[in-house]
mmCIF file of C-alpha atoms in Angstrom:
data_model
loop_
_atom_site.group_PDB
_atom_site.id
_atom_site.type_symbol
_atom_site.label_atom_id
_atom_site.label_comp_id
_atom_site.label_asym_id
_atom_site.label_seq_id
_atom_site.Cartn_x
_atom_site.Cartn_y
_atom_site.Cartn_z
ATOM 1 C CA UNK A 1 4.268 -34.464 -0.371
ATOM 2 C CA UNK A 2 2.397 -31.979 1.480
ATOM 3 C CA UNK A 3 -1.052 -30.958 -0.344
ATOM 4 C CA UNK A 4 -1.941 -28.245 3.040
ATOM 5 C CA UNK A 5 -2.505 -24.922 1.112
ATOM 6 C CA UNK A 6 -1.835 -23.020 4.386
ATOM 7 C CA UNK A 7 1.378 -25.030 4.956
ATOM 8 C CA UNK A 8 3.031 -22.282 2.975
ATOM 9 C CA UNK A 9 2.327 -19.316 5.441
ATOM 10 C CA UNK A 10 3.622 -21.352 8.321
ATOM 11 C CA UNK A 11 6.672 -19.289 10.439
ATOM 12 C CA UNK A 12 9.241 -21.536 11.869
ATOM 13 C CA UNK A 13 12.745 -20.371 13.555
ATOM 14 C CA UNK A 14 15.899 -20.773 12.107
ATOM 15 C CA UNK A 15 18.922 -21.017 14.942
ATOM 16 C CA UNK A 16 18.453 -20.535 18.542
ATOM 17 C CA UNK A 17 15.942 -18.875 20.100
ATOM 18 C CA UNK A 18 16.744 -15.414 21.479
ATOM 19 C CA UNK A 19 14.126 -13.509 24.050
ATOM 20 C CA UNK A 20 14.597 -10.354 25.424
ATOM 21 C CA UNK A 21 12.263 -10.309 28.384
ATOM 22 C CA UNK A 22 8.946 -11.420 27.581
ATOM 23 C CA UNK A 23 9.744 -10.919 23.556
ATOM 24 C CA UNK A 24 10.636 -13.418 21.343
ATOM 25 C CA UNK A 25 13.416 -12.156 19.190
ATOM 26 C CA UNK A 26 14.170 -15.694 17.097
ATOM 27 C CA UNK A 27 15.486 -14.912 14.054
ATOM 28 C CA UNK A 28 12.260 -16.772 11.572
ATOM 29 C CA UNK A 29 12.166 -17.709 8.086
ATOM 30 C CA UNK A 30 9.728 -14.514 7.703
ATOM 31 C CA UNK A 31 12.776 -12.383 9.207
ATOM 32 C CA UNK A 32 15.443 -14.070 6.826
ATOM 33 C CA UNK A 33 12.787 -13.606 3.418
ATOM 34 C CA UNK A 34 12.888 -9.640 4.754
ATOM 35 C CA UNK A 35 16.712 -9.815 4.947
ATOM 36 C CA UNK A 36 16.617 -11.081 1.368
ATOM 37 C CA UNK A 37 14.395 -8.855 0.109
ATOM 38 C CA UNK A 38 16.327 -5.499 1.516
ATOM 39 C CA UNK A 39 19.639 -7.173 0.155
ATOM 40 C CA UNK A 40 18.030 -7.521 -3.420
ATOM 41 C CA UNK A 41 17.173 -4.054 -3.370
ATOM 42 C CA UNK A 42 20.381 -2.462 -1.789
ATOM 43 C CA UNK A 43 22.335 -4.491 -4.375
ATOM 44 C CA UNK A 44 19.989 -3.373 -7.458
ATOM 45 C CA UNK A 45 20.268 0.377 -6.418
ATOM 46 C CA UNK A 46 24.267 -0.070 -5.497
ATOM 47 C CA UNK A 47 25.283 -1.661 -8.977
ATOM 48 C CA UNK A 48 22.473 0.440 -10.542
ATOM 49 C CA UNK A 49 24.073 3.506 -9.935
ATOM 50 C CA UNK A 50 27.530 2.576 -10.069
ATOM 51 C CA UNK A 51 28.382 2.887 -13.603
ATOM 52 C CA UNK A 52 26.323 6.127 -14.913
ATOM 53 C CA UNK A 53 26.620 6.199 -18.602
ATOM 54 C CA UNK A 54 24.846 7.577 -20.862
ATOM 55 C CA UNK A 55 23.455 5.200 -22.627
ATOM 56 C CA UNK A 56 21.909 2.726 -19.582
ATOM 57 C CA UNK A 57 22.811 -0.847 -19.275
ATOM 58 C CA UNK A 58 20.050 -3.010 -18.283
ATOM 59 C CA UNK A 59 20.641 -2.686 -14.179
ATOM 60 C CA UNK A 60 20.789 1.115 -14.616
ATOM 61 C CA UNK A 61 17.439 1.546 -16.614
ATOM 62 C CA UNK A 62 15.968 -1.111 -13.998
ATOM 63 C CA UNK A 63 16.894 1.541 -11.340
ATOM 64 C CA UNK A 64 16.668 4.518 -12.946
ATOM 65 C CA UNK A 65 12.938 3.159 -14.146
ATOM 66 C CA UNK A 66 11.791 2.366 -10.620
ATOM 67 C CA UNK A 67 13.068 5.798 -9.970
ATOM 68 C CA UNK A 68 10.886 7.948 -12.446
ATOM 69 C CA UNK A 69 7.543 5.692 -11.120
ATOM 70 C CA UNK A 70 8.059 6.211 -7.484
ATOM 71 C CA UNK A 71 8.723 10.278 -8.596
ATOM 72 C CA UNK A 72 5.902 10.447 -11.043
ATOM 73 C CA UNK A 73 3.486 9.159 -8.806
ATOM 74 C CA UNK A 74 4.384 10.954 -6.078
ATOM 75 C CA UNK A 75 3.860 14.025 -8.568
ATOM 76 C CA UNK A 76 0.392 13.148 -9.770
ATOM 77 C CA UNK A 77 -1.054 12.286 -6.487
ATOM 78 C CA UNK A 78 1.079 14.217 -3.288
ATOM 79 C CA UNK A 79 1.976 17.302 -5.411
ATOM 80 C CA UNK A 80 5.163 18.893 -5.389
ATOM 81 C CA UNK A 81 5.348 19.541 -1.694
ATOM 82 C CA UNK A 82 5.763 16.287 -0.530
ATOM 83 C CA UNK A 83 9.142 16.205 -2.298
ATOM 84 C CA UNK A 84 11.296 15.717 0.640
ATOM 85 C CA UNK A 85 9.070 12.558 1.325
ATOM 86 C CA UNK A 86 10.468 10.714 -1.897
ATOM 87 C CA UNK A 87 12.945 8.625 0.353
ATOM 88 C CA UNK A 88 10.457 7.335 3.126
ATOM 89 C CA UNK A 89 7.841 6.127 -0.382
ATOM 90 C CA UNK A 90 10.738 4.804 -2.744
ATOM 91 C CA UNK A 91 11.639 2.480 0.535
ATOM 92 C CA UNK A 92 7.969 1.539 1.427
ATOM 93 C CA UNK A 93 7.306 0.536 -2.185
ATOM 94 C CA UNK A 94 10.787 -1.049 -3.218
ATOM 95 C CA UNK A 95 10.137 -3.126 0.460
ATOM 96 C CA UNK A 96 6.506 -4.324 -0.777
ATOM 97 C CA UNK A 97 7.232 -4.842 -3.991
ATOM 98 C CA UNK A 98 10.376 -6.620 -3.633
ATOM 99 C CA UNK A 99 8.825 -8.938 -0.802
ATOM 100 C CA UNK A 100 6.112 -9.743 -3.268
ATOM 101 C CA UNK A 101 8.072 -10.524 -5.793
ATOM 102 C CA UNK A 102 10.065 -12.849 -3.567
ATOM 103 C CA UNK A 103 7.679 -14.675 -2.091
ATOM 104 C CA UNK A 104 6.284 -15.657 -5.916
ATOM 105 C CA UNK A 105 9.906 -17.699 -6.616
ATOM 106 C CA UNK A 106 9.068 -21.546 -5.683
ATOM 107 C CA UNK A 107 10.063 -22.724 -2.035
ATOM 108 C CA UNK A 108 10.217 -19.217 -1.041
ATOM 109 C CA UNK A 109 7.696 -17.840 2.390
ATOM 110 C CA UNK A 110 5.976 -14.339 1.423
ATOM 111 C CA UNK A 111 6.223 -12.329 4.091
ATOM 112 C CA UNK A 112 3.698 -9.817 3.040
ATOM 113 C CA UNK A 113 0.841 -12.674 3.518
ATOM 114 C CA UNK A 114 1.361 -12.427 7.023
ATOM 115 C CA UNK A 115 -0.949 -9.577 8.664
ATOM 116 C CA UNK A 116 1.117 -8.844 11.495
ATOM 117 C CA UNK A 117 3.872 -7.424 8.928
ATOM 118 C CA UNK A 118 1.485 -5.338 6.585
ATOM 119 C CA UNK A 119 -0.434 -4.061 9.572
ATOM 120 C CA UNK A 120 3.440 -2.939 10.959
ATOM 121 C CA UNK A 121 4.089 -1.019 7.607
ATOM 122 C CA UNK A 122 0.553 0.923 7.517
ATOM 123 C CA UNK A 123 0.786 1.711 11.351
ATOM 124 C CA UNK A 124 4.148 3.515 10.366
ATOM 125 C CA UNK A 125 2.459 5.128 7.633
ATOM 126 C CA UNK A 126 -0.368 5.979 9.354
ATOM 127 C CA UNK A 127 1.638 7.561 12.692
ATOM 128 C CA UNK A 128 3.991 9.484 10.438
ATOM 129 C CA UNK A 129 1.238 10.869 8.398
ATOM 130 C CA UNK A 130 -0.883 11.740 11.717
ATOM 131 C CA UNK A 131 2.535 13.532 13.277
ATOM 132 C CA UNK A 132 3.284 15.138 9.804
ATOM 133 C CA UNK A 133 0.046 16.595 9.701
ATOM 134 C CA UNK A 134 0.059 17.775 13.448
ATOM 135 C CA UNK A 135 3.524 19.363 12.852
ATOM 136 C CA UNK A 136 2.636 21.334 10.101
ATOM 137 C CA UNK A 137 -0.835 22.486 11.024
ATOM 138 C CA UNK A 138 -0.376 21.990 14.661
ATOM 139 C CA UNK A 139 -4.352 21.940 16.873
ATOM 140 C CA UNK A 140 -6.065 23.200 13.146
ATOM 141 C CA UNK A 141 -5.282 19.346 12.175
ATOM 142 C CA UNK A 142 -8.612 18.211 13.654
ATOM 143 C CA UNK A 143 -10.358 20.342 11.091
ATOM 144 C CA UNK A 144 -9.947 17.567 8.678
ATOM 145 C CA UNK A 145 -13.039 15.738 11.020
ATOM 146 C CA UNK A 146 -15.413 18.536 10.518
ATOM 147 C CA UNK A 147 -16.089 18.538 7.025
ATOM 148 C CA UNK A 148 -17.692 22.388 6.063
ATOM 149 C CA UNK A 149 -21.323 23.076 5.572
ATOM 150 C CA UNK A 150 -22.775 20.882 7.760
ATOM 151 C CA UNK A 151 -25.175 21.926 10.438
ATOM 152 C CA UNK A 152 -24.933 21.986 13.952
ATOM 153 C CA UNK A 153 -27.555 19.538 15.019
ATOM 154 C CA UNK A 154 -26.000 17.034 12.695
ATOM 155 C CA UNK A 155 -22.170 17.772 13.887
ATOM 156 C CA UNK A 156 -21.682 15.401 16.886
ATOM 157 C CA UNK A 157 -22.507 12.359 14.724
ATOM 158 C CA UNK A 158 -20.208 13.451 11.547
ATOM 159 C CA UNK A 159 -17.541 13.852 13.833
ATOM 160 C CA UNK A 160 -17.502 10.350 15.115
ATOM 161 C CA UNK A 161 -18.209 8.882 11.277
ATOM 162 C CA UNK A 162 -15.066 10.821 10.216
ATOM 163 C CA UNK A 163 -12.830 9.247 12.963
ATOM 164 C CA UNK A 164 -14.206 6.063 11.920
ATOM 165 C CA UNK A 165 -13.100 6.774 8.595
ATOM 166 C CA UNK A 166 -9.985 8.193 9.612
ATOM 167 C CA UNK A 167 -9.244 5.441 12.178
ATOM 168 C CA UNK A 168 -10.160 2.790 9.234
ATOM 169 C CA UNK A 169 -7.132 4.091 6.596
ATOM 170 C CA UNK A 170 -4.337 1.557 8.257
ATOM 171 C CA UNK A 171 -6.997 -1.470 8.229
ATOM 172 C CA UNK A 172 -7.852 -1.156 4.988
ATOM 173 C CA UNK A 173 -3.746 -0.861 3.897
ATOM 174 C CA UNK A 174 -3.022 -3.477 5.412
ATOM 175 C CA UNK A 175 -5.861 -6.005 5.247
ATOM 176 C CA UNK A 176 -5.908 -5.342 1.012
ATOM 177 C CA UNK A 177 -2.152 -6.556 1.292
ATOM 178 C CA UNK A 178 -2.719 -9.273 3.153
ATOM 179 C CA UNK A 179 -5.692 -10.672 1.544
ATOM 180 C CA UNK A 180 -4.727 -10.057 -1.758
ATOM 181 C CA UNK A 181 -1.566 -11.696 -1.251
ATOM 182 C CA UNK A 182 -3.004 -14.188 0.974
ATOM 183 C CA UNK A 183 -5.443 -15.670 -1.520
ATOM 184 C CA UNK A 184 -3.211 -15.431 -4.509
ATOM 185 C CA UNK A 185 -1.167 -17.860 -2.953
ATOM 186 C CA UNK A 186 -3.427 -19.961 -1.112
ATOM 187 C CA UNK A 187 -5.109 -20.676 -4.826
ATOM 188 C CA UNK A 188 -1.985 -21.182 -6.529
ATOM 189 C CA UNK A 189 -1.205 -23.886 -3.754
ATOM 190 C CA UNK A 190 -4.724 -25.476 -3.958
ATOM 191 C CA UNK A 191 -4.288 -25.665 -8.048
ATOM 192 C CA UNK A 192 -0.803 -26.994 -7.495
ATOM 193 C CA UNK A 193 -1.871 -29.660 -5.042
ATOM 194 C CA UNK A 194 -5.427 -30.653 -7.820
ATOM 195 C CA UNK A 195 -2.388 -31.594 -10.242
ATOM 196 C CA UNK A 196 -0.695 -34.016 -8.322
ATOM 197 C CA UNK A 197 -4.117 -35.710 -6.977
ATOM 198 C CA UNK A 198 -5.522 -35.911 -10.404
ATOM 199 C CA UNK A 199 -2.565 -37.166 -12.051
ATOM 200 C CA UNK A 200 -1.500 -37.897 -15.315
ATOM 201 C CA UNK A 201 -4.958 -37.820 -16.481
ATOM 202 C CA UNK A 202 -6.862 -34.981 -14.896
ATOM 203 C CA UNK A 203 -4.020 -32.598 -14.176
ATOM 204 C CA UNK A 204 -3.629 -30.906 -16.810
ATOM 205 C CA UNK A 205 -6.431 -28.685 -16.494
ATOM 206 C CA UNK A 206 -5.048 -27.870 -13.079
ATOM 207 C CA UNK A 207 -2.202 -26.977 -14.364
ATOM 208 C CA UNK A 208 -3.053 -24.778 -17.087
ATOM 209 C CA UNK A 209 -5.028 -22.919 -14.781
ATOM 210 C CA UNK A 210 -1.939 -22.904 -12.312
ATOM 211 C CA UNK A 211 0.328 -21.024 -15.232
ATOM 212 C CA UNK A 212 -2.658 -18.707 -15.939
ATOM 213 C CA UNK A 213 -2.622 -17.425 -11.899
ATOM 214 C CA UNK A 214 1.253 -17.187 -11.953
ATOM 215 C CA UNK A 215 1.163 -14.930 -14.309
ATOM 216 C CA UNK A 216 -2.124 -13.023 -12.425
ATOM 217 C CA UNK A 217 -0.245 -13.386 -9.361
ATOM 218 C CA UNK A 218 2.940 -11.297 -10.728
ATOM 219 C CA UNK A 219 0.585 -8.815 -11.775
ATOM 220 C CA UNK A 220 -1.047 -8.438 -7.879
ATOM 221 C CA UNK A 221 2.212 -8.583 -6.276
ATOM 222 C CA UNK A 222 3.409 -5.431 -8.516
ATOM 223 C CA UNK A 223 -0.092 -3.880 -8.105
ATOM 224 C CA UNK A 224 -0.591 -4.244 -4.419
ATOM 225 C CA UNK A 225 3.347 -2.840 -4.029
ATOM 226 C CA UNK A 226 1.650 0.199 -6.142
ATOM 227 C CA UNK A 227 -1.557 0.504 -4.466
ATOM 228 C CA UNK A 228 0.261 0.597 -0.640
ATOM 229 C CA UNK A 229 3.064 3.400 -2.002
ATOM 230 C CA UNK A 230 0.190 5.651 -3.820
ATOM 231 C CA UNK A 231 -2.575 5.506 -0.975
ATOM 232 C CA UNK A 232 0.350 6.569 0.945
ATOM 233 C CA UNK A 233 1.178 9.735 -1.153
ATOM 234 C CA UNK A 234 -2.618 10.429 -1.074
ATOM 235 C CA UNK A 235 -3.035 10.259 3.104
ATOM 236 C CA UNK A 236 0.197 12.525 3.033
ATOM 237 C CA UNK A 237 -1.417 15.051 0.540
ATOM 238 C CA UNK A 238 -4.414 15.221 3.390
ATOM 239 C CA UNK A 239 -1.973 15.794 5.882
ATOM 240 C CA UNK A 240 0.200 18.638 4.055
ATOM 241 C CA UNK A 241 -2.970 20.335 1.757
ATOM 242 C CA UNK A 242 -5.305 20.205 4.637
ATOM 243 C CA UNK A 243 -8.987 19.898 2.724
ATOM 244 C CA UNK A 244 -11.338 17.311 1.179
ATOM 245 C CA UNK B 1 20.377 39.522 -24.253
ATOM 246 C CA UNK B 2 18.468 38.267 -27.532
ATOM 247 C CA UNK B 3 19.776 34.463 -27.059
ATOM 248 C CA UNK B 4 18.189 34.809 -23.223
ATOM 249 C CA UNK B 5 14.658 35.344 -24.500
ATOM 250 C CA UNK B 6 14.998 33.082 -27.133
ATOM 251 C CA UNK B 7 16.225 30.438 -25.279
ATOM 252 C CA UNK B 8 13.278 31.062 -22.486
ATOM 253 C CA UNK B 9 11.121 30.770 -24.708
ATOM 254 C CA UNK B 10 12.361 27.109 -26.274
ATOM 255 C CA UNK B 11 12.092 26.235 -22.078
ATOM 256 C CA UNK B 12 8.473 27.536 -22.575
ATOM 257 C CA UNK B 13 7.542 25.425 -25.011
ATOM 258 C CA UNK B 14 9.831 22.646 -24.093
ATOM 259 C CA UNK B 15 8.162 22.268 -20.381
ATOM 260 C CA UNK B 16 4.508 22.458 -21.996
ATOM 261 C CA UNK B 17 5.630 19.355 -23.832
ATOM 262 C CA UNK B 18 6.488 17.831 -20.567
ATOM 263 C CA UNK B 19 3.278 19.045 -19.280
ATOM 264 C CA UNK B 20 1.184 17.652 -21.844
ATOM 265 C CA UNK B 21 2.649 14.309 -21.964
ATOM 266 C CA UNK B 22 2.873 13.911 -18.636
ATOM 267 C CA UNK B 23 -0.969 14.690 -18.456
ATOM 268 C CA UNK B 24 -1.899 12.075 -21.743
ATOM 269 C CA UNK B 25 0.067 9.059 -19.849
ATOM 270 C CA UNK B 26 -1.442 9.295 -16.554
ATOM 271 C CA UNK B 27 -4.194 7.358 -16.893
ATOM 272 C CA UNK B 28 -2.584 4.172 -17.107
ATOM 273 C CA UNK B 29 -4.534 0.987 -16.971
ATOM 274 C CA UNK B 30 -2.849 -0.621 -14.096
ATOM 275 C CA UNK B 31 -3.602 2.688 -12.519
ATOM 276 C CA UNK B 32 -7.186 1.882 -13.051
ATOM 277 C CA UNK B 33 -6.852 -1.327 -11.908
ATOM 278 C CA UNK B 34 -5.270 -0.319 -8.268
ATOM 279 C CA UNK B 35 -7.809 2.246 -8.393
ATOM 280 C CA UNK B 36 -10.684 -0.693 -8.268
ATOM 281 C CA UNK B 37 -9.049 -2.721 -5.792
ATOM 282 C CA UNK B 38 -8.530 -0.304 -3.210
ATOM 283 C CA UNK B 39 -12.221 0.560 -3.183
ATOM 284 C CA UNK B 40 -13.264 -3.100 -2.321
ATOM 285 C CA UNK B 41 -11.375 -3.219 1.015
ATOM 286 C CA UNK B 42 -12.785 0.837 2.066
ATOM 287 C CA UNK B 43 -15.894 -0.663 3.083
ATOM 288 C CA UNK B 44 -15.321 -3.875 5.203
ATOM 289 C CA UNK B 45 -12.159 -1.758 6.991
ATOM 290 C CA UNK B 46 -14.385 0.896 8.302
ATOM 291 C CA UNK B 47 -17.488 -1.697 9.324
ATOM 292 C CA UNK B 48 -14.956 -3.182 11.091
ATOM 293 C CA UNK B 49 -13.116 -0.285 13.172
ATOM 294 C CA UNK B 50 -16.231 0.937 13.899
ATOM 295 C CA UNK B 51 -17.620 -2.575 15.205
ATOM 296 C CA UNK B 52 -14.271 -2.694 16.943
ATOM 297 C CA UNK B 53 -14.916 0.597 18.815
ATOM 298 C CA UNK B 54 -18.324 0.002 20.270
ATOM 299 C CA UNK B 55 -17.033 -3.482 21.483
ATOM 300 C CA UNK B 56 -14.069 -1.696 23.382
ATOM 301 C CA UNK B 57 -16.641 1.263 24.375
ATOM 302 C CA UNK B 58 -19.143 -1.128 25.698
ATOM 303 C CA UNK B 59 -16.567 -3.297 27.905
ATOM 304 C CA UNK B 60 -15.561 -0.121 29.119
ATOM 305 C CA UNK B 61 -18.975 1.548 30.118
ATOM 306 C CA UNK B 62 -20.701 -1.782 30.927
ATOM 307 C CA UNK B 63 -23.417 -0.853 28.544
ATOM 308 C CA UNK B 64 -23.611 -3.947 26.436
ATOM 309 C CA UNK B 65 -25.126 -4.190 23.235
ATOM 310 C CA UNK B 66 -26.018 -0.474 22.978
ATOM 311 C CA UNK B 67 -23.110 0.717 21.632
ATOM 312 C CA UNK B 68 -21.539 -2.127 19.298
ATOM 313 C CA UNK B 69 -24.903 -1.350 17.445
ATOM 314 C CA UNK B 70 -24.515 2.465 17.365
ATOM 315 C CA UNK B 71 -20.960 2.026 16.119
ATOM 316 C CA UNK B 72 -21.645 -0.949 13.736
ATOM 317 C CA UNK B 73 -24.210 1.249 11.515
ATOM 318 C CA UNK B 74 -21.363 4.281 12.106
ATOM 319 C CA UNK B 75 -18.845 2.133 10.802
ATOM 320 C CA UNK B 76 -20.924 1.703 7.670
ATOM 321 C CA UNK B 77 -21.725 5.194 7.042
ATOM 322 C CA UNK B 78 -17.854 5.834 7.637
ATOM 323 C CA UNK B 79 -17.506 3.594 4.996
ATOM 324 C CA UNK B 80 -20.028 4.514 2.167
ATOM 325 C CA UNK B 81 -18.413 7.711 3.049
ATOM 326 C CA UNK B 82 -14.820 6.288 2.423
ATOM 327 C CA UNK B 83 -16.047 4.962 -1.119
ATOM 328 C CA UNK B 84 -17.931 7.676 -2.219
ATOM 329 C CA UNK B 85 -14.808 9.929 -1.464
ATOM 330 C CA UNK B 86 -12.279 7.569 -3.268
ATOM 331 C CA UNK B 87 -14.679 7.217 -6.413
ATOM 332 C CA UNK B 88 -14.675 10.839 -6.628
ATOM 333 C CA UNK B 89 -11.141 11.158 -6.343
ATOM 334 C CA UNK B 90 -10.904 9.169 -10.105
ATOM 335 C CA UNK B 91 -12.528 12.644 -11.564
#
């Protein structure tokens, strides 16, 4: 039995290693839990929209559900210009959620508690959003690091805190996923391994509190997924409505 | 020609509904909720870029410590800034 609460998040290969150059290519358990997850989702969407009736069965209004959020969110926070952005945030947050979701079944690896993978998906974010906003405003983009009203004297130094604060948005998307995910699971392994070392007698407190963080865990996966797709819609609002 | 206006003005009223609805549910309490935990993270990010900067300045110019501790306080500034911002965004 292996009580290590970080034995979890370890990567191993599966089959033979592949390099290309320098870069190691081996196809990982991470890579195979990412393969899953995209499979999940391009089977949900496929039989999801394969029957339309009226009346939805229970695949349909699963789809056609995660549909209306991704849309409705968009809407509230991005506006109705970033409409022809719907595909690129239905992916992100499908990917997110879906790896989340898979990484809370037992035995499984989540691949979003690995930084390397979260800090991928908010560099992508954070380049398209950067080129988006240079395409459509072209050189007036750096306006968004001089904030109006502020005098001259005091200029030089705002300029640098905004870049800091522009600079930060992919750390902060990616570390929150990580961590969040991270922890969650990290506790949930630590509370699993109390109820085997206590035993009949002790464990059952352990393992009360083990159902209780399931269910909290669910919740964080689903929430994180949400919190990466919105913040998303909201640094592509910046970049299209150019103003605080 | 009668049907035409009478039928724009069921869309009228029919896409006010939508409106208002769609206004009433948006404050949704796991909404909320991703609303507080994205605030907790603003902070430490931009501490942290900012620390990150004046290290790679200062290996670059030579002029160690000066300008980790510029950049550090920066950093923080950059990220009561960042907070301050996303709290006001909830309005």
């Amino acid at each position: 039995m292996n009580l290590n609460p970080m034995h979890q998040f370890e990567v191993f290969k599966i089959g033979p290693e592949i390099s290309l150059g320098d870069i190691n290519l081996s196809f990982t358990n991470a890579s195979l839990f990412m393969t899953i997850s995209s499979v999940l989702i391009l089977f949900l969407l496929f039989f999801g929209t394969k029957k339309k009736e009226l009346v939805p069965s229970k695949i349909q209004l699963i789809t056609e559900m995660s549909y209306t959020f991704v849309a409705k969110m968009m809407n509230d926070t991005a506006g109705s210009g970033a409409k022809s952005f719907f595909p690129f945030i239905f992916t992100l947050f499908m990917f997110v959620l879906f790896c989340n979701m898979v990484g809370m079944l037992p035995y499984s690896f989540t691949v979003t508690s690995h930084i390397i993978v979260t800090f991928t998906l908010a560099a992508v974010v954070f380049l398209g959003v950067t080129v988006v906003g240079f395409a459509k405003h072209g050189i007036k983009y750096l306006e968004l690091f001089v904030p109006k009203g502020v005098p001259m004297a005091l200029l030089p130094l705002i300029i640098i805190i905004e870049i800091i604060s522009y600079l930060s948005r992919p750390v902060s998307l990616s570390v929150r996923l990580f961590a969040n995910m991270m922890a969650g699971h990290t506790m949930m392994k630590v509370f699993g391994g109390f109820v085997i070392s206590l035993g009949l007698l002790g464990g059952w407190l352990p393992l009360g509190f083990s159902v209780a963080l399931t269910g909290l865990e669910i919740l964080v996966a689903f929430l994180q997924a949400y919190v990466f797709a919105i913040l998303t819609c909201i640094y592509l609002n910046d970049a299209l409505n150019l103003h605080h | 020609m009668k049907d035409l206006k009478e039928i724009s003005t069921r869309l009228e009223i029919a896409k006010k509904k939508i409106k208002k609805t769609n206004e009433s549910s948006g404050r949704s309490n796991a909404a909320s909720l991703g609303k507080a935990l994205k605030i907790s993270t603003e902070l430490v990010a931009a501490v942290v870029v900012g620390s990150t900067m004046g290290f790679l300045l200062d290996t670059w110019f030579g002029t160690k410590p000066l300008l980790i501790i510029c950049f550090f306080f920066m950093g923080a500034a950059a990220g009561i800034i960042n907070v301050f911002r996303a709290a006001k965004k909830m309005h």
